[in-house]
Short mmCIF file of N, CA, C and O in Angstrom, two decimals:
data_model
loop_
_atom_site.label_atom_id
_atom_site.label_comp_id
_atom_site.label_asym_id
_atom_site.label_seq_id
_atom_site.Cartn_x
_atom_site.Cartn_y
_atom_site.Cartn_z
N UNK A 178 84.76 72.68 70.92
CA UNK A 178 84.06 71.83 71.87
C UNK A 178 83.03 72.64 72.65
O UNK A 178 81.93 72.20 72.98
N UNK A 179 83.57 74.08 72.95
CA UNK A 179 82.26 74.53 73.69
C UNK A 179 81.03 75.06 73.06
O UNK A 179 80.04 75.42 73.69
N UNK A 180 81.11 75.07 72.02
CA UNK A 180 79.78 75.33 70.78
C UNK A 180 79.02 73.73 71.00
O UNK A 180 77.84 73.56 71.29
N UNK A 181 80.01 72.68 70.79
CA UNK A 181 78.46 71.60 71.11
C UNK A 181 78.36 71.54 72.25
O UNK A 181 77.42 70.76 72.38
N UNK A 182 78.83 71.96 73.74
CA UNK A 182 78.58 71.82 74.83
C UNK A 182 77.00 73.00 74.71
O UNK A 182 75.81 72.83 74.98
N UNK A 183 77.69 73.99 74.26
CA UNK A 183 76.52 74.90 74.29
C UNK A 183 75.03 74.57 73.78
O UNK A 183 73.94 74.97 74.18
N UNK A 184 75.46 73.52 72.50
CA UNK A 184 74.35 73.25 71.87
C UNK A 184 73.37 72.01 72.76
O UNK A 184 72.16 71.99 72.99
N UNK A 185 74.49 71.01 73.13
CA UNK A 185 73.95 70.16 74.08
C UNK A 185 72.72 70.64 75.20
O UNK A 185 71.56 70.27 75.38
N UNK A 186 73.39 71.41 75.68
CA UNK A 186 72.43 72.54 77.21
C UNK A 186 71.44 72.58 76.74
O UNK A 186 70.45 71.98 77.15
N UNK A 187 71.52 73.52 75.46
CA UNK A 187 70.07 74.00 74.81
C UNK A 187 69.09 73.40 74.81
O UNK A 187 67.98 73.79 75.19
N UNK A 188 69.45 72.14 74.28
CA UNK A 188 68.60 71.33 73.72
C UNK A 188 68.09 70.21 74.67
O UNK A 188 67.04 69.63 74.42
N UNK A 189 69.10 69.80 76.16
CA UNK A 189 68.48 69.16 77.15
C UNK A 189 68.14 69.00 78.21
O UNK A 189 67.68 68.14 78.96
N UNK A 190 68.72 70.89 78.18
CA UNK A 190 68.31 71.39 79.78
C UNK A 190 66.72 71.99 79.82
O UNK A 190 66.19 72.47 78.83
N UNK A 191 66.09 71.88 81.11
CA UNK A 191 65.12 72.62 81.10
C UNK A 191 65.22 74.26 80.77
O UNK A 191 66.12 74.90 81.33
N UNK A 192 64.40 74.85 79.96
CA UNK A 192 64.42 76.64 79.50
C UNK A 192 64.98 77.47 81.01
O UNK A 192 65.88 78.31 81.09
N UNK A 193 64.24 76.98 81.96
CA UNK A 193 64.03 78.12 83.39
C UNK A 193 65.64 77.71 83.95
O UNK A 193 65.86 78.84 84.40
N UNK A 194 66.70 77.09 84.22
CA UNK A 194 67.13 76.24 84.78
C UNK A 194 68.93 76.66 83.90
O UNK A 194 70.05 76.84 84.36
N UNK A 195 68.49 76.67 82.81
CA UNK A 195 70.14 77.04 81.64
C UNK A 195 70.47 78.00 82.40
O UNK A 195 69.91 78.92 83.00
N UNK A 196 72.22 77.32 82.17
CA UNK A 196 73.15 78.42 82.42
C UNK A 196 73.02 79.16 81.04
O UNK A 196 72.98 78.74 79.88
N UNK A 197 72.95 80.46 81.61
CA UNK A 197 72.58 81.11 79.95
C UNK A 197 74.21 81.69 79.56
O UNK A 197 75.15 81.50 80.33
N UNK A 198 74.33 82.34 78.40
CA UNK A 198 75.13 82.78 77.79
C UNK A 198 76.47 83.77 78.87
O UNK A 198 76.41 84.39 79.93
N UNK A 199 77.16 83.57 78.22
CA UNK A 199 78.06 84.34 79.44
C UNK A 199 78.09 84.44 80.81
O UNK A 199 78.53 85.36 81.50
N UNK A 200 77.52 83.31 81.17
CA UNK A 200 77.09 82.45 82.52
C UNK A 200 76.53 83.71 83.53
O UNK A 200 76.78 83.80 84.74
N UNK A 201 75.73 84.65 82.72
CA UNK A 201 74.97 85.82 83.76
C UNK A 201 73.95 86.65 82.93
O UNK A 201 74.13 87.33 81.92
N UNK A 202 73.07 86.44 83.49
CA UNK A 202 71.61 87.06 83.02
C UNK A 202 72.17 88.62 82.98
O UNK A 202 72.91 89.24 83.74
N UNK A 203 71.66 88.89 82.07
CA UNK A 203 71.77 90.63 82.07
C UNK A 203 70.58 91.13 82.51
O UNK A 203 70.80 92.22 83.04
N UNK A 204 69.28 90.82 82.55
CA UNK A 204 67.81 91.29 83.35
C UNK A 204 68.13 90.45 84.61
O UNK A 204 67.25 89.70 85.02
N UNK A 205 69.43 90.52 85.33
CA UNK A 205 69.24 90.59 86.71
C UNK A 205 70.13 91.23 87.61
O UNK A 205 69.92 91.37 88.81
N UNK A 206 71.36 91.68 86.84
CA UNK A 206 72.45 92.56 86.66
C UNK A 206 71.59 93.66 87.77
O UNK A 206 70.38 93.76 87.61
N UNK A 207 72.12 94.28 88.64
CA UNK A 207 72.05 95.63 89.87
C UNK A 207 72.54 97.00 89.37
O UNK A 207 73.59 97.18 88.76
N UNK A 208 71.93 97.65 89.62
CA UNK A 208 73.04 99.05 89.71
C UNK A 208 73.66 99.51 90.55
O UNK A 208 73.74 100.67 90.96
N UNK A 209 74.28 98.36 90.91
CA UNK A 209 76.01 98.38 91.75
C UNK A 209 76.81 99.84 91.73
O UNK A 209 77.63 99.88 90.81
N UNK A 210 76.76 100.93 92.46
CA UNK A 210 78.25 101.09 92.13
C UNK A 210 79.41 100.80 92.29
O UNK A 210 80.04 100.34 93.24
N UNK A 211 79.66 101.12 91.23
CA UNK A 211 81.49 100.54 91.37
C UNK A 211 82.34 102.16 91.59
O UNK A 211 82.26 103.26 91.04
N UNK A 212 83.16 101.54 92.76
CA UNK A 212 83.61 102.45 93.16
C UNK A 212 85.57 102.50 92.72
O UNK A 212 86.43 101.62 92.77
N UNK A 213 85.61 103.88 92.34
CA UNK A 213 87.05 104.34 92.11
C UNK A 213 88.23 103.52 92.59
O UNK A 213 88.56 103.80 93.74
N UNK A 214 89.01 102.49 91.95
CA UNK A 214 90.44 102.03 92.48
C UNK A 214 90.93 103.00 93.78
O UNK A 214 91.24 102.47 94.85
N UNK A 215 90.97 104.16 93.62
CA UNK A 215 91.72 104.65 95.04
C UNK A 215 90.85 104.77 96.61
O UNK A 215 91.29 105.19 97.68
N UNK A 216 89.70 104.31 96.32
CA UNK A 216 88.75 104.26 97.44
C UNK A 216 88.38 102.64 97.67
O UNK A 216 87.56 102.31 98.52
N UNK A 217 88.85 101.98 97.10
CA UNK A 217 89.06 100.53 97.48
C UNK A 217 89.52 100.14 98.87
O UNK A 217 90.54 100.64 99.36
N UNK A 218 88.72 99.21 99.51
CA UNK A 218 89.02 98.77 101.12
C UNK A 218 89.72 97.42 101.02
O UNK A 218 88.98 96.51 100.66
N UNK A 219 90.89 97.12 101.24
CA UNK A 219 91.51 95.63 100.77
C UNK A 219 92.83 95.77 101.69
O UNK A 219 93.51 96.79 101.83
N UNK A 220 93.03 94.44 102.34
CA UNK A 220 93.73 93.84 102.80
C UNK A 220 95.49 93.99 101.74
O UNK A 220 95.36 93.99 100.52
N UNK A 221 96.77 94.08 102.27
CA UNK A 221 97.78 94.22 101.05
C UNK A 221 99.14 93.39 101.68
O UNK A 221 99.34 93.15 102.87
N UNK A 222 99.72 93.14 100.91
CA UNK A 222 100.80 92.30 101.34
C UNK A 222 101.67 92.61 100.39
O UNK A 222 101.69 92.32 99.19
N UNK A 223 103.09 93.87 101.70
CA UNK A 223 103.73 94.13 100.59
C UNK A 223 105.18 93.45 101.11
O UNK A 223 105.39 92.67 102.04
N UNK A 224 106.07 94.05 100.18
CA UNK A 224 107.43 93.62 100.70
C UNK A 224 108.77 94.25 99.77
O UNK A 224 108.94 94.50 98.58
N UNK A 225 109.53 94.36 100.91
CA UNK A 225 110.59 95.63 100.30
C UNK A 225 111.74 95.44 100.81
O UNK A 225 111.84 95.24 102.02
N UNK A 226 113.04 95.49 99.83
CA UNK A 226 114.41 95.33 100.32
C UNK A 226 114.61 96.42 100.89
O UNK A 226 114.11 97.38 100.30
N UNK A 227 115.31 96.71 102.05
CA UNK A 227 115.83 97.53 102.46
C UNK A 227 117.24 96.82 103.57
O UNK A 227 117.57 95.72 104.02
N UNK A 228 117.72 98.24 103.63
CA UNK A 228 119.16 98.23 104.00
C UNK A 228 119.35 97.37 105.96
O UNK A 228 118.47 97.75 106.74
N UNK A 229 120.04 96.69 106.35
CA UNK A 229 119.75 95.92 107.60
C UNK A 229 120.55 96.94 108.85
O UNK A 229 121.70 96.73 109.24
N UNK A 230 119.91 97.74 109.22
CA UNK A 230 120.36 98.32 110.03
C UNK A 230 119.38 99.15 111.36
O UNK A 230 118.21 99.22 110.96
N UNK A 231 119.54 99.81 112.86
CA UNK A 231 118.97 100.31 113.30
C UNK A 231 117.60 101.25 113.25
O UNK A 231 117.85 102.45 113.07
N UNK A 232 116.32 100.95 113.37
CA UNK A 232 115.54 102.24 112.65
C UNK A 232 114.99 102.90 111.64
O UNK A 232 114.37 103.94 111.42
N UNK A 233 115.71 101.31 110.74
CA UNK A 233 115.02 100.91 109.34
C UNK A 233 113.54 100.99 109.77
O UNK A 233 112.75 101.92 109.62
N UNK A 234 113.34 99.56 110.43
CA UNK A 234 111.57 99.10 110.80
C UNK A 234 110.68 100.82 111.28
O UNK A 234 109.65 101.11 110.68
N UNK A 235 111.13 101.61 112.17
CA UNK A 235 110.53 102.51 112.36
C UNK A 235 109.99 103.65 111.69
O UNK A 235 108.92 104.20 111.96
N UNK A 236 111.03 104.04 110.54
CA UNK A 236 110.69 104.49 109.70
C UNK A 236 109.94 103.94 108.57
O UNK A 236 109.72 104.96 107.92
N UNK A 237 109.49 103.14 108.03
CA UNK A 237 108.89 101.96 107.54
C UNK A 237 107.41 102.33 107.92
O UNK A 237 106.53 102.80 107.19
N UNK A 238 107.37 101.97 109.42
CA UNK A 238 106.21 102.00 110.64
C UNK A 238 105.68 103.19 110.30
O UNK A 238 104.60 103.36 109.75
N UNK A 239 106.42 103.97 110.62
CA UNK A 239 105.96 105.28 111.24
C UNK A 239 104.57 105.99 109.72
O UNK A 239 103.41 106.39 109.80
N UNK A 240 105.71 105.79 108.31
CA UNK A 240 105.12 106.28 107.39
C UNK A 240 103.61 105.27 107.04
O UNK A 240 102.53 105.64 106.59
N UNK A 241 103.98 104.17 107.37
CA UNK A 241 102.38 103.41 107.38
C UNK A 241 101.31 104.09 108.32
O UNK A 241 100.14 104.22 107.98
N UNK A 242 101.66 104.40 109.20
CA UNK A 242 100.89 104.89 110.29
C UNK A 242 100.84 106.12 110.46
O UNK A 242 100.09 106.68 111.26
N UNK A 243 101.72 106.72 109.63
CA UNK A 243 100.63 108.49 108.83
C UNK A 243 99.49 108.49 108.11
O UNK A 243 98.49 109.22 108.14
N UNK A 244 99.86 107.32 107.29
CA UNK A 244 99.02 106.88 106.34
C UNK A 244 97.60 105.94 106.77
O UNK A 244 96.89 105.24 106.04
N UNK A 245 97.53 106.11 107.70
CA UNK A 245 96.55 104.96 108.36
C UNK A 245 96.21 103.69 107.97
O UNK A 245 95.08 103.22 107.91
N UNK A 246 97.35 103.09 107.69
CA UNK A 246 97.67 101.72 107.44
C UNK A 246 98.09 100.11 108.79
O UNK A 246 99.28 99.84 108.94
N UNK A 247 97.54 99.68 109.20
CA UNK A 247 98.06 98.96 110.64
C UNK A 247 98.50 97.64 109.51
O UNK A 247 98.28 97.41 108.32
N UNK A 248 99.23 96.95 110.62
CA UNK A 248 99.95 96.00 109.71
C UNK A 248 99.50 94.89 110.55
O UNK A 248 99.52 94.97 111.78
N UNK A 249 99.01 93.69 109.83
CA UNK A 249 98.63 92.58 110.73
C UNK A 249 99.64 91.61 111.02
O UNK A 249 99.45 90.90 112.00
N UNK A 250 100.85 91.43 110.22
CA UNK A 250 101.53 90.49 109.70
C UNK A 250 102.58 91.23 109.92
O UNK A 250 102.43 92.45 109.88
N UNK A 251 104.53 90.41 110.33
CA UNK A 251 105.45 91.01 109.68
C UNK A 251 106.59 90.08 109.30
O UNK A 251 106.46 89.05 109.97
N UNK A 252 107.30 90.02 108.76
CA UNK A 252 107.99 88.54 108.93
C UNK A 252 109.35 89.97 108.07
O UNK A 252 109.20 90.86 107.23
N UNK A 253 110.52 89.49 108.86
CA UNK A 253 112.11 89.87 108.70
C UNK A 253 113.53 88.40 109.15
O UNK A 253 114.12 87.94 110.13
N UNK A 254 113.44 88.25 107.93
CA UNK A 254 114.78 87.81 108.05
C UNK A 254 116.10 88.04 108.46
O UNK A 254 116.44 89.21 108.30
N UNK A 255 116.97 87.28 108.95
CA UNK A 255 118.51 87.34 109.21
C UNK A 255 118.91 87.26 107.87
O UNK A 255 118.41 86.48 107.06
N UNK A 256 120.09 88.29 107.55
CA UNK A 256 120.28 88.98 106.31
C UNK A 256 121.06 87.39 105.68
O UNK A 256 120.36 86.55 106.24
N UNK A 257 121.70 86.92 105.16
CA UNK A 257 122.60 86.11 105.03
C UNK A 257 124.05 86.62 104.95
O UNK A 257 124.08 87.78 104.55
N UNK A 258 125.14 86.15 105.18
CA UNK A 258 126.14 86.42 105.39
C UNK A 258 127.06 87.12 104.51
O UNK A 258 127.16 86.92 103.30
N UNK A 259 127.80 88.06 105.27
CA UNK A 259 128.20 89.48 104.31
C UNK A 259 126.70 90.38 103.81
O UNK A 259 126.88 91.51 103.36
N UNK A 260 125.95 90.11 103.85
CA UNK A 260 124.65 91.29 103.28
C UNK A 260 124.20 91.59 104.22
O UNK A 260 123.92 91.17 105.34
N UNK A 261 124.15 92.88 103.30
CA UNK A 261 123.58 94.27 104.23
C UNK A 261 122.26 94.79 103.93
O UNK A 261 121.77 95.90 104.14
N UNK A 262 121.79 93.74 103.39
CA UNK A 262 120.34 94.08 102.95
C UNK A 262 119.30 92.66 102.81
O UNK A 262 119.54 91.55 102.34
N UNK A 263 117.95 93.27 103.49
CA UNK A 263 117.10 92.21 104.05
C UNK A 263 115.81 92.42 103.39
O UNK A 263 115.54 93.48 102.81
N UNK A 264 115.07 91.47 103.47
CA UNK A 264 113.54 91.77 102.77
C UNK A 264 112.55 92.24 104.34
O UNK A 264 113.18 92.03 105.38
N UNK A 265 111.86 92.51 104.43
CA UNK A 265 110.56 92.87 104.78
C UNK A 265 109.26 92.52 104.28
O UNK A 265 108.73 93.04 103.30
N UNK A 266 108.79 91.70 104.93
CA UNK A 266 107.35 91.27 104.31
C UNK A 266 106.18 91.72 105.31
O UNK A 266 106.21 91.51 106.52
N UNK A 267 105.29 92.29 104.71
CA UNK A 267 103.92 93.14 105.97
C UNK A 267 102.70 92.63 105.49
O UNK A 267 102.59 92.82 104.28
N UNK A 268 101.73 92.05 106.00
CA UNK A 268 100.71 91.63 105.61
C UNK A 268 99.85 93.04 106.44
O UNK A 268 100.07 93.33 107.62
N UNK A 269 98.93 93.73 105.63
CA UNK A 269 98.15 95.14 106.44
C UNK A 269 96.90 94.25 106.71
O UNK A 269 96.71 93.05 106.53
N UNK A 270 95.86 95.56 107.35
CA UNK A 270 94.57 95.27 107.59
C UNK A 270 93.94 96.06 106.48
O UNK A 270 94.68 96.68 105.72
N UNK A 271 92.98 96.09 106.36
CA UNK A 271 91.77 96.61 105.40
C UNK A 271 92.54 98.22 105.41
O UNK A 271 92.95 98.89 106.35
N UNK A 272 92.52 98.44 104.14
CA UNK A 272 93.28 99.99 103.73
C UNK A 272 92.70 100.64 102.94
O UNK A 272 92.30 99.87 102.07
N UNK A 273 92.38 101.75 102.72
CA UNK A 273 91.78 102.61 101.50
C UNK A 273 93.28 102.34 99.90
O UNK A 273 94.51 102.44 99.97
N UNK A 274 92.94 102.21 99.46
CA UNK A 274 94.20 102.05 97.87
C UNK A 274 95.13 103.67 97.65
O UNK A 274 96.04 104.11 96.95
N UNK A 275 94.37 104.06 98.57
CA UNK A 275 95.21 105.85 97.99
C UNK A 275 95.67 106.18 99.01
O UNK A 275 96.07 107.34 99.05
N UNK A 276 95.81 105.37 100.22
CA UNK A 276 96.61 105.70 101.28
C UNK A 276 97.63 104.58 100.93
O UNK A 276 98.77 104.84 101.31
N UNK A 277 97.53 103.78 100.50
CA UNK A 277 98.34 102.79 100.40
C UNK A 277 99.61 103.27 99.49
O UNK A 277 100.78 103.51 99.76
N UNK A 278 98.96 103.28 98.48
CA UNK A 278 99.86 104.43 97.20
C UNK A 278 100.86 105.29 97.89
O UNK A 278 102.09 105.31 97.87
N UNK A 279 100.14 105.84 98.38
CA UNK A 279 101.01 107.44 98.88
C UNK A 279 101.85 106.94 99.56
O UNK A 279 102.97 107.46 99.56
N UNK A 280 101.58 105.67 100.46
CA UNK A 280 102.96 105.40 101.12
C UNK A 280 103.85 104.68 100.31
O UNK A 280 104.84 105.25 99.86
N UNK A 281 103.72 104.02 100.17
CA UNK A 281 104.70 103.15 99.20
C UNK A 281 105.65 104.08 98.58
O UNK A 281 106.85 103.82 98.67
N UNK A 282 105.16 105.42 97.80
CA UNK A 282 105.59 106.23 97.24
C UNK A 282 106.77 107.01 98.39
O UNK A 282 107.93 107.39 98.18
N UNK A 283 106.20 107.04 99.26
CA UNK A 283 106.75 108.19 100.82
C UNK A 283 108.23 106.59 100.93
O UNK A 283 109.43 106.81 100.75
N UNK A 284 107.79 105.56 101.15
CA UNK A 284 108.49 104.17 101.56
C UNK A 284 109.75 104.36 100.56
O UNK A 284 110.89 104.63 100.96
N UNK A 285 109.44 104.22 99.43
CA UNK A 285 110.22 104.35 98.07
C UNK A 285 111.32 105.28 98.21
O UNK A 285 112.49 104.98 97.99
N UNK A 286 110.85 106.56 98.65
CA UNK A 286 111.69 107.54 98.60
C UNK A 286 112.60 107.63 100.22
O UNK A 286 113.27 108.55 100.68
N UNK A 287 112.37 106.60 100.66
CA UNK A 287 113.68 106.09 101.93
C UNK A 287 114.61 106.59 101.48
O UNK A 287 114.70 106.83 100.28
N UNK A 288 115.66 106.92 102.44
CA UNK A 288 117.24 106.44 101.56
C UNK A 288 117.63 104.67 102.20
O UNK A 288 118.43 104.27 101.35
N UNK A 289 117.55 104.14 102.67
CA UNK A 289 117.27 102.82 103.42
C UNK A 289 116.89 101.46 102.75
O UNK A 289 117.52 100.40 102.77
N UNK A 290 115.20 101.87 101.87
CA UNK A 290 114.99 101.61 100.81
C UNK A 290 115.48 101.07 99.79
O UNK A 290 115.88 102.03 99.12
N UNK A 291 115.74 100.01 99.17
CA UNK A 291 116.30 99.77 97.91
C UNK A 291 115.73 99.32 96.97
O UNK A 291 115.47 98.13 97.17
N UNK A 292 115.38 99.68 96.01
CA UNK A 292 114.06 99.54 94.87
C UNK A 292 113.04 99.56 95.24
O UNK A 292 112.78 100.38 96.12
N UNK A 293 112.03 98.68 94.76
CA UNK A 293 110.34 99.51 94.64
C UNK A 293 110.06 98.62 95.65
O UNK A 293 110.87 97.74 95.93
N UNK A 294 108.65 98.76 96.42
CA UNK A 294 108.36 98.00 97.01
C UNK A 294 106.85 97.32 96.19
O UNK A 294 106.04 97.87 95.45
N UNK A 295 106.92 96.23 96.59
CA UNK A 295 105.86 94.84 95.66
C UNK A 295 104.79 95.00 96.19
O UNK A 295 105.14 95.56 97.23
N UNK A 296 103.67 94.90 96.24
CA UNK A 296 102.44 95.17 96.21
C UNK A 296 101.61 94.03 95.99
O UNK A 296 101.64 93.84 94.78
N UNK A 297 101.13 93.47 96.34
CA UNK A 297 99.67 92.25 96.43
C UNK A 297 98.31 92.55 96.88
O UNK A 297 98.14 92.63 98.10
N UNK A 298 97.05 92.78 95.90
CA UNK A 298 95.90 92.91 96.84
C UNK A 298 95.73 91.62 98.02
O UNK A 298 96.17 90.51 97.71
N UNK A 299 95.30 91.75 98.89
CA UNK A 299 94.66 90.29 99.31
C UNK A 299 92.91 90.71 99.52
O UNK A 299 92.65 91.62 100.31
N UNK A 300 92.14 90.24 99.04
CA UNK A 300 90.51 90.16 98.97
C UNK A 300 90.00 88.56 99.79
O UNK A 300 90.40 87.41 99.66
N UNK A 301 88.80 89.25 100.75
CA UNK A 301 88.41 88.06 100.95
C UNK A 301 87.10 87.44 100.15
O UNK A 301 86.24 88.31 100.30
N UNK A 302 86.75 86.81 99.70
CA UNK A 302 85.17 86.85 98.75
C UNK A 302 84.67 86.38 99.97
O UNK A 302 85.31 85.88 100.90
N UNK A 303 83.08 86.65 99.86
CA UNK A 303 82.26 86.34 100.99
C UNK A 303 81.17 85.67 100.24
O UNK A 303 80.20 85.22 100.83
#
């Protein structure tokens, strides 16, 4: 179907005006750079089981904020009954990707910690 859609255009759109091929002109394409995944500025929303006890959150904190990470967001649940282990959800502010990394990694290696922690870009398009 999209070969006669394509053919359709061709043939009854004005020349100046077509969506052209791969819906982007290549003679208008920039020389953008694109910059390295670990120098990326992006918003992140992570979240991590850890153990429900005193001084969890601080240590958590503290290693974000070596890392120069601020957190905009935090949301912690009441564990449910008999468990000793709670989620953590952090929505950050604008972060470099290789500070982000490194903590997660520093986070990970808690003893508090229990498995990996999840990771979400959040991007705003403008």
């Amino acid at each position: 179907v999209a070969d006669l859609v394509d053919i359709t255009r061709l043939h009854t759109a004005d020349p100046d005006h077509r969506v052209p091929h791969l819906a982007f002109r290549s003679d208008r394409m920039s020389d953008t750079r694109i910059l390295p995944m670990e120098e990326v500025m992006t918003s992140y929303y992570l979240r991590m089981r850890v153990q429900d006890r005193p001084g969890v959150l601080a240590d958590i904190t503290r290693v974000l904020a070596d890392a120069s990470i601020s957190i905009g967001a935090m949301i912690q649940r009441e564990p449910a009954e008999g468990e000793d282990q709670v989620d953590i959800i952090m929505l950050t502010h604008e972060a470099r990707e290789k500070n982000v990394n490194a903590a997660m990694k520093e986070i990970e290696g808690l003893p508090v910690v229990t498995g990996r922690v999840t990771r979400i870009r959040l991007e705003e398009l403008q």
